[in-house]
Coordinates of C-alpha atoms in Angstrom, one line a residue:
Chain A
X1 CA 13.7 36.2 -42.2
X2 CA 14.7 38.5 -39.3
X3 CA 14.0 35.9 -36.6
X4 CA 15.8 33.1 -38.3
X5 CA 18.7 35.4 -39.2
X6 CA 19.2 36.4 -35.6
X7 CA 19.1 32.8 -34.6
X8 CA 21.9 32.1 -37.1
X9 CA 23.7 35.2 -35.8
X10 CA 23.5 33.9 -32.3
X11 CA 25.8 31.0 -33.2
X12 CA 28.6 33.6 -33.6
X13 CA 27.2 36.8 -32.3
X14 CA 30.3 38.8 -33.3
X15 CA 31.5 40.8 -36.2
X16 CA 34.8 40.4 -37.9
X17 CA 36.9 37.3 -38.5
X18 CA 38.3 35.1 -35.8
X19 CA 41.3 36.7 -34.1
X20 CA 40.4 40.1 -35.6
X21 CA 37.0 41.0 -34.4
X22 CA 36.0 44.6 -35.2
X23 CA 36.7 47.0 -32.3
X24 CA 33.9 49.4 -33.2
X25 CA 31.1 46.9 -32.7
X26 CA 29.8 47.4 -29.1
X27 CA 27.9 44.2 -28.7
X28 CA 30.8 41.8 -29.6
X29 CA 29.8 38.2 -28.5
X30 CA 26.4 39.3 -27.1
X31 CA 23.7 37.1 -28.6
X32 CA 20.4 38.7 -29.6
X33 CA 17.6 38.0 -27.0
X34 CA 15.9 34.7 -27.5
X35 CA 12.4 36.3 -28.1
X36 CA 13.8 37.9 -31.3
X37 CA 15.0 34.6 -32.6
X38 CA 13.2 31.9 -34.7
X39 CA 14.0 28.4 -35.7
X40 CA 15.0 26.8 -32.4
X41 CA 18.6 26.1 -33.2
X42 CA 21.2 26.9 -35.9
X43 CA 20.3 24.1 -38.3
X44 CA 16.6 24.8 -38.0
X45 CA 17.1 28.5 -38.4
X46 CA 19.2 27.9 -41.5
X47 CA 16.5 25.8 -43.1
X48 CA 13.9 28.5 -42.5
X49 CA 16.1 31.3 -43.6
X50 CA 17.1 29.7 -46.9
X51 CA 13.5 28.5 -47.6
X52 CA 11.8 31.8 -47.0
X53 CA 14.5 33.7 -48.7
X54 CA 13.2 32.5 -52.1
X55 CA 9.8 34.1 -51.4
X56 CA 11.4 37.4 -50.3
X57 CA 13.3 37.5 -53.6
X58 CA 10.3 36.5 -55.6
X59 CA 8.1 39.1 -53.9
X60 CA 10.8 41.8 -54.4
X61 CA 11.3 40.8 -58.1
X62 CA 7.6 41.0 -58.8
X63 CA 7.3 44.4 -57.1
X64 CA 10.3 45.9 -58.9
X65 CA 9.1 44.6 -62.3
X66 CA 5.7 46.0 -61.7
X67 CA 7.2 49.4 -60.6
X68 CA 9.1 49.7 -63.8
X69 CA 6.6 48.2 -66.2
X70 CA 3.6 50.3 -64.9
X71 CA 5.5 53.5 -64.7
X72 CA 4.6 53.8 -61.1
X73 CA 8.2 54.4 -60.2
X74 CA 7.9 58.0 -61.5
X75 CA 5.6 59.1 -58.6
X76 CA 7.1 56.7 -56.0
X77 CA 10.9 56.8 -56.4
X78 CA 12.9 59.5 -54.8
X79 CA 14.5 61.6 -57.5
X80 CA 17.0 64.0 -55.7
X81 CA 16.6 66.9 -58.2
X82 CA 12.8 66.8 -57.8
X83 CA 12.3 65.7 -54.2
X84 CA 15.1 67.0 -52.0
X85 CA 13.7 70.4 -51.2
X86 CA 10.2 69.0 -50.6
X87 CA 11.7 66.3 -48.3
X88 CA 13.6 68.8 -46.3
X89 CA 10.5 71.0 -45.9
X90 CA 8.5 68.0 -44.8
X91 CA 11.1 67.1 -42.3
X92 CA 11.1 70.7 -41.0
X93 CA 7.3 70.5 -40.6
X94 CA 7.6 67.2 -38.6
X95 CA 10.1 68.9 -36.3
X96 CA 7.7 71.8 -35.9
X97 CA 10.3 74.1 -37.4
X98 CA 7.8 74.9 -40.2
X99 CA 4.2 75.6 -39.5
X100 CA 2.6 74.4 -42.8
X101 CA 3.4 71.2 -44.7
X102 CA 4.9 71.6 -48.2
X103 CA 2.6 71.0 -51.2
X104 CA 2.0 67.3 -51.5
X105 CA 1.1 65.1 -54.5
X106 CA 0.7 61.3 -54.3
X107 CA 3.7 61.1 -52.0
X108 CA 5.7 63.9 -50.4
X109 CA 9.5 64.1 -50.8
X110 CA 10.2 62.6 -47.4
X111 CA 7.9 59.6 -48.1
X112 CA 9.6 59.0 -51.4
X113 CA 13.0 59.2 -49.7
X114 CA 11.9 56.7 -47.0
X115 CA 10.3 54.2 -49.3
X116 CA 13.1 54.3 -51.9
X117 CA 15.7 53.8 -49.2
X118 CA 13.7 50.8 -47.9
X119 CA 13.8 49.3 -51.5
X120 CA 17.5 49.9 -51.6
X121 CA 18.0 48.2 -48.2
X122 CA 16.0 45.3 -49.6
X123 CA 18.2 44.9 -52.6
X124 CA 21.4 45.2 -50.5
X125 CA 20.1 42.7 -47.9
X126 CA 19.6 40.1 -50.7
X127 CA 23.0 40.8 -52.3
X128 CA 24.8 40.7 -48.9
X129 CA 22.9 37.5 -48.0
X130 CA 24.1 35.8 -51.2
X131 CA 27.7 37.1 -50.5
X132 CA 27.8 35.3 -47.1
X133 CA 25.8 32.3 -48.3
X134 CA 28.2 31.5 -51.2
X135 CA 31.4 33.4 -50.7
X136 CA 33.3 31.0 -53.0
X137 CA 30.8 30.2 -55.8
X138 CA 29.6 33.8 -55.8
X139 CA 32.9 35.3 -54.8
X140 CA 32.4 38.4 -57.1
X141 CA 29.4 39.5 -55.0
X142 CA 31.4 38.9 -51.8
X143 CA 34.4 40.8 -53.2
X144 CA 32.2 43.7 -54.4
X145 CA 31.0 44.1 -50.8
X146 CA 34.5 44.1 -49.3
X147 CA 34.8 40.4 -48.4
X148 CA 33.0 37.9 -46.2
X149 CA 33.1 39.5 -42.8
X150 CA 32.3 43.0 -44.2
X151 CA 29.3 41.5 -46.1
X152 CA 28.1 40.0 -42.8
X153 CA 28.2 43.5 -41.3
X154 CA 26.3 44.9 -44.3
X155 CA 23.7 42.1 -44.0
X156 CA 23.1 42.8 -40.3
X157 CA 23.1 46.6 -40.9
X158 CA 20.3 46.1 -43.5
X159 CA 18.2 44.3 -40.9
X160 CA 18.7 47.1 -38.4
X161 CA 17.8 49.7 -41.1
X162 CA 14.8 47.8 -42.3
X163 CA 13.6 47.3 -38.7
X164 CA 14.0 51.0 -38.0
X165 CA 12.1 51.9 -41.2
X166 CA 9.3 49.5 -40.1
X167 CA 9.2 51.0 -36.7
X168 CA 9.1 54.6 -38.0
X169 CA 6.5 53.6 -40.5
X170 CA 4.2 52.1 -37.8
X171 CA 4.6 55.2 -35.6
X172 CA 3.6 57.5 -38.5
X173 CA 0.6 55.2 -39.3
X174 CA -0.5 55.5 -35.7
X175 CA -0.2 59.3 -35.9
X176 CA -2.1 59.4 -39.2
X177 CA -4.6 56.5 -39.0
X178 CA -6.6 57.7 -42.0
X179 CA -3.7 56.7 -44.3
X180 CA -4.5 53.0 -43.7
X181 CA -7.4 53.2 -46.1
X182 CA -5.3 54.6 -49.0
X183 CA -2.5 52.2 -48.2
X184 CA -4.8 49.3 -48.7
X185 CA -6.8 50.6 -51.7
X186 CA -3.9 52.3 -53.4
X187 CA -5.5 55.7 -53.2
X188 CA -6.3 58.0 -56.0
X189 CA -4.9 57.2 -59.5
X190 CA -2.9 59.7 -61.4
Chain B
X1 CA 22.4 6.4 -44.6
X2 CA 20.5 9.7 -44.6
X3 CA 16.9 8.8 -45.5
X4 CA 14.0 11.1 -46.1
X5 CA 12.6 9.8 -42.8
X6 CA 15.7 10.8 -40.9
X7 CA 15.8 14.2 -42.6
X8 CA 12.1 14.8 -41.8
X9 CA 12.7 13.8 -38.2
X10 CA 15.6 16.3 -38.0
X11 CA 13.5 19.0 -39.6
X12 CA 10.6 18.2 -37.3
X13 CA 12.9 18.8 -34.4
X14 CA 13.7 22.2 -35.7
X15 CA 10.1 23.1 -36.3
X16 CA 9.0 21.8 -32.9
X17 CA 11.6 24.1 -31.3
X18 CA 10.3 26.9 -33.4
X19 CA 6.9 26.4 -31.8
X20 CA 5.1 25.0 -34.8
X21 CA 5.2 21.3 -34.4
X22 CA 3.5 20.2 -37.6
X23 CA 4.1 18.0 -40.5
X24 CA 3.3 20.7 -43.1
X25 CA 6.2 22.8 -41.9
X26 CA 8.6 19.9 -42.0
X27 CA 7.5 19.0 -45.5
X28 CA 7.8 22.6 -46.6
X29 CA 11.4 22.8 -45.2
X30 CA 12.4 19.4 -46.7
X31 CA 11.0 20.5 -50.1
X32 CA 12.8 23.8 -50.0
X33 CA 15.9 22.0 -48.8
X34 CA 15.9 19.7 -51.9
X35 CA 15.4 22.8 -54.1
X36 CA 18.2 24.6 -52.4
X37 CA 20.5 21.6 -52.9
X38 CA 19.7 21.7 -56.6
X39 CA 20.5 25.3 -56.8
X40 CA 23.7 24.7 -54.8
X41 CA 24.8 22.0 -57.3
X42 CA 24.1 24.3 -60.3
X43 CA 26.1 27.1 -58.7
X44 CA 29.1 24.8 -58.1
X45 CA 31.8 25.0 -60.7
X46 CA 34.5 22.3 -60.8
X47 CA 37.0 24.8 -62.0
X48 CA 36.2 27.9 -59.9
X49 CA 39.0 28.3 -57.3
X50 CA 38.4 30.0 -54.0
X51 CA 40.4 33.3 -54.0
X52 CA 43.5 33.2 -51.7
X53 CA 43.6 36.1 -49.2
X54 CA 46.9 37.9 -48.6
X55 CA 49.2 36.6 -45.8
X56 CA 48.4 39.6 -43.7
X57 CA 44.9 38.1 -43.2
X58 CA 46.2 34.8 -41.6
X59 CA 44.4 34.1 -38.4
X60 CA 46.6 33.8 -35.3
X61 CA 46.7 30.1 -34.5
X62 CA 45.3 30.5 -31.0
X63 CA 42.3 32.3 -32.4
X64 CA 41.5 29.5 -35.0
X65 CA 38.8 27.4 -33.3
X66 CA 39.3 23.6 -33.2
X67 CA 36.5 21.2 -32.5
X68 CA 36.3 17.4 -31.9
X69 CA 33.4 15.4 -30.6
X70 CA 35.4 13.0 -28.4
X71 CA 35.6 13.9 -24.7
X72 CA 39.4 14.3 -25.0
X73 CA 41.5 15.4 -28.0
X74 CA 41.8 12.4 -30.3
X75 CA 45.4 11.2 -30.9
X76 CA 46.2 8.9 -33.9
X77 CA 47.1 5.3 -33.1
X78 CA 50.7 4.3 -33.6
X79 CA 49.8 2.1 -36.6
X80 CA 47.8 4.9 -38.3
X81 CA 47.2 4.5 -42.0
X82 CA 44.6 5.8 -44.4
X83 CA 42.3 3.2 -45.9
X84 CA 40.8 4.0 -49.3
X85 CA 38.0 1.8 -50.7
X86 CA 34.5 1.5 -52.0
X87 CA 33.9 1.3 -55.8
X88 CA 37.5 1.5 -56.7
X89 CA 39.7 -0.8 -58.9
X90 CA 42.6 -0.9 -56.3
X91 CA 41.5 -0.6 -52.6
X92 CA 44.6 0.8 -50.9
X93 CA 46.2 1.6 -47.6
X94 CA 48.4 4.7 -47.5
X95 CA 50.9 5.6 -44.8
X96 CA 51.5 9.3 -44.0
X97 CA 54.9 9.0 -45.6
X98 CA 53.4 7.7 -48.9
X99 CA 50.9 10.5 -48.9
X100 CA 53.6 13.1 -48.4
X101 CA 55.6 11.8 -51.3
X102 CA 52.6 12.4 -53.7
X103 CA 52.4 15.8 -55.5
X104 CA 51.8 18.5 -52.9
X105 CA 49.2 21.2 -53.1
X106 CA 49.4 24.3 -50.9
X107 CA 46.8 27.1 -50.5
X108 CA 45.9 30.0 -48.2
X109 CA 42.2 29.8 -47.7
X110 CA 39.4 31.5 -45.8
X111 CA 37.5 28.9 -43.8
X112 CA 33.8 29.4 -43.5
X113 CA 32.1 27.9 -40.5
X114 CA 28.3 27.1 -40.4
X115 CA 28.2 29.3 -37.3
X116 CA 29.2 32.4 -39.3
X117 CA 32.8 32.9 -38.4
X118 CA 35.7 32.9 -40.8
X119 CA 39.4 32.3 -40.3
X120 CA 42.4 32.1 -42.6
X121 CA 45.1 29.4 -42.6
X122 CA 47.6 27.8 -45.0
X123 CA 47.0 24.1 -45.8
X124 CA 49.3 21.6 -47.5
X125 CA 48.4 18.1 -48.7
X126 CA 47.5 15.9 -51.6
X127 CA 44.6 16.5 -53.9
X128 CA 41.8 14.0 -53.4
X129 CA 41.5 13.7 -57.2
X130 CA 45.0 12.4 -57.2
X131 CA 44.0 9.7 -54.7
X132 CA 40.9 8.9 -56.8
X133 CA 43.1 8.5 -59.9
X134 CA 45.6 6.2 -58.0
X135 CA 43.0 3.8 -56.6
X136 CA 41.0 3.9 -59.9
X137 CA 37.7 5.2 -58.6
X138 CA 34.8 3.9 -60.7
X139 CA 32.5 6.2 -62.7
X140 CA 29.7 4.8 -60.5
X141 CA 31.3 6.7 -57.5
X142 CA 28.9 9.6 -57.1
X143 CA 29.7 10.2 -53.4
X144 CA 32.7 10.1 -51.1
X145 CA 32.4 9.1 -47.5
X146 CA 35.1 10.3 -45.0
X147 CA 35.5 8.5 -41.6
X148 CA 37.6 9.5 -38.6
X149 CA 38.9 8.2 -35.3
X150 CA 37.1 11.0 -33.5
X151 CA 34.4 9.0 -31.9
X152 CA 32.6 8.1 -35.2
X153 CA 32.6 11.6 -36.7
X154 CA 32.0 11.3 -40.4
X155 CA 30.6 13.0 -43.5
X156 CA 29.8 12.3 -47.1
X157 CA 30.3 14.6 -50.1
X158 CA 29.1 14.7 -53.7
X159 CA 31.8 13.6 -56.1
X160 CA 32.1 16.9 -57.9
X161 CA 33.2 18.8 -54.7
X162 CA 35.4 15.9 -53.8
X163 CA 37.4 16.1 -57.0
X164 CA 37.6 19.9 -56.9
X165 CA 41.3 21.0 -57.4
X166 CA 41.3 22.7 -53.9
X167 CA 39.9 19.6 -52.1
X168 CA 42.9 18.1 -50.4
X169 CA 43.8 15.6 -47.7
X170 CA 45.9 17.9 -45.6
X171 CA 48.9 17.0 -43.4
X172 CA 50.3 20.5 -43.0
X173 CA 49.0 23.7 -41.6
X174 CA 50.6 27.2 -41.6
X175 CA 54.0 25.8 -42.7
X176 CA 54.3 22.9 -40.2
X177 CA 52.8 19.5 -39.6
X178 CA 49.1 19.4 -38.7
X179 CA 48.6 19.6 -34.9
X180 CA 46.2 17.2 -33.1
X181 CA 43.7 20.0 -32.4
X182 CA 43.3 20.5 -36.1
X183 CA 43.0 16.9 -37.0
X184 CA 46.5 15.3 -37.1
X185 CA 47.8 13.3 -38.8
X186 CA 45.4 13.9 -41.8
X187 CA 42.3 15.8 -42.4
X188 CA 40.0 16.7 -45.3
X189 CA 40.2 20.3 -46.3
X190 CA 38.4 22.3 -49.0
X191 CA 37.2 25.9 -49.4
X192 CA 34.1 24.7 -51.3
X193 CA 32.4 23.2 -48.1
X194 CA 31.5 24.5 -44.7
X195 CA 33.7 23.5 -41.8
X196 CA 31.6 20.6 -40.5
X197 CA 32.0 18.8 -43.8
X198 CA 35.8 19.0 -43.5
X199 CA 36.4 15.8 -41.5
X200 CA 39.5 15.8 -39.2
X201 CA 41.4 12.8 -37.9
X202 CA 40.8 10.8 -41.1
X203 CA 41.0 7.0 -41.1
X204 CA 38.9 6.0 -44.2
X205 CA 37.9 7.4 -47.6
X206 CA 35.2 5.4 -49.4
X207 CA 34.0 6.1 -53.0
X208 CA 30.3 5.2 -53.0
X209 CA 27.6 4.8 -55.6
X210 CA 24.9 5.9 -53.1
X211 CA 24.6 8.7 -50.6
X212 CA 25.6 8.4 -47.0
X213 CA 25.1 10.8 -44.1
X214 CA 27.3 12.6 -41.6
X215 CA 27.6 13.4 -37.9
X216 CA 25.9 16.8 -38.1
X217 CA 24.0 16.0 -41.3
X218 CA 22.1 13.2 -39.5
X219 CA 21.0 15.6 -36.8
X220 CA 19.4 18.0 -39.3
X221 CA 22.3 20.1 -40.7
X222 CA 22.3 20.7 -44.5
X223 CA 23.8 17.7 -46.2
X224 CA 25.4 19.6 -49.1
X225 CA 27.0 22.3 -47.0
X226 CA 28.4 24.2 -50.0
X227 CA 30.1 27.5 -49.7

């Protein structure tokens, strides 16, 4: 999705409408590097993007339904009143401000915050994608996001955020290699 | 005609460039493409109008891109007229003056290009549904083909999008006659399709019982091109 999306973006690698491109965006009219792109050309990338999008949506829908139906969301979703202080303490520990990690259950507060925000980015990336795919037929989604060109910014921002999340995730896995086992097996129940 | 073979060839080209030159990938993309077109058609509503942005969002004319495939900007021949045919009761030829005397439709619309940019302009013209009524388009007409004098540029639409109230044959842009860079004397314009479906420099409109292709569509771009 990311590669074909960047190939599509390369056809107009700018943000903002024609004649009123956004001044704050520093990479106006700079295409993303070709090694990040997939699909060969605009039409090919669009075919890939709109084909694989269905599997992303399907995968996300199954995940969310399972989260709710199984009750798993209780120990996975970031609940501010419960998890904020734990998340801050964990962050302080990572920054070496605090010597011992805070008490940890299945997930610590910082993990809950990170994973929940990734789910949110996933939902927003799909909604903003629909907004720029069908700005007339699904105009209400486009309008809710502030219009077509704003929705494009939101869509690209979600990619940046999800890529940052993945990068951070991989760094932490490398720092804590033993977590790979629990990640695959699901870890202890309850 | 856009055949499955042609489509597969187009898709094969896209997969080859993506580094996976195989038939399975092309078949997968073609299948998903057909699925996406079905969803597109379900999403389409004959009565849903594209919202009109405020005048403050009008794009400065110099910033509104204009494309043609000829080497030089195409100019209409002196004896220009629009030919309307296909499965119609009364095949007709319309002069620009005749078209301008028909009921006029004006709208301020955000244009969506397949490349991802948008731009706003005001368009004035005659609804295609009015033309369809005048020539007596048959119920068998499921597609409409649009031809131009721009070196063979053409496109074909589904009948539902063609008869949408905001689908017009435009002769005016931003309060004055259409300029040659935007398709003078007459172009197809509608908010329900991507830019490449909106044929400029029109010469011919044909109501067809079967599907035909298009300049970009034949090269692998999405045939439906809905917005």
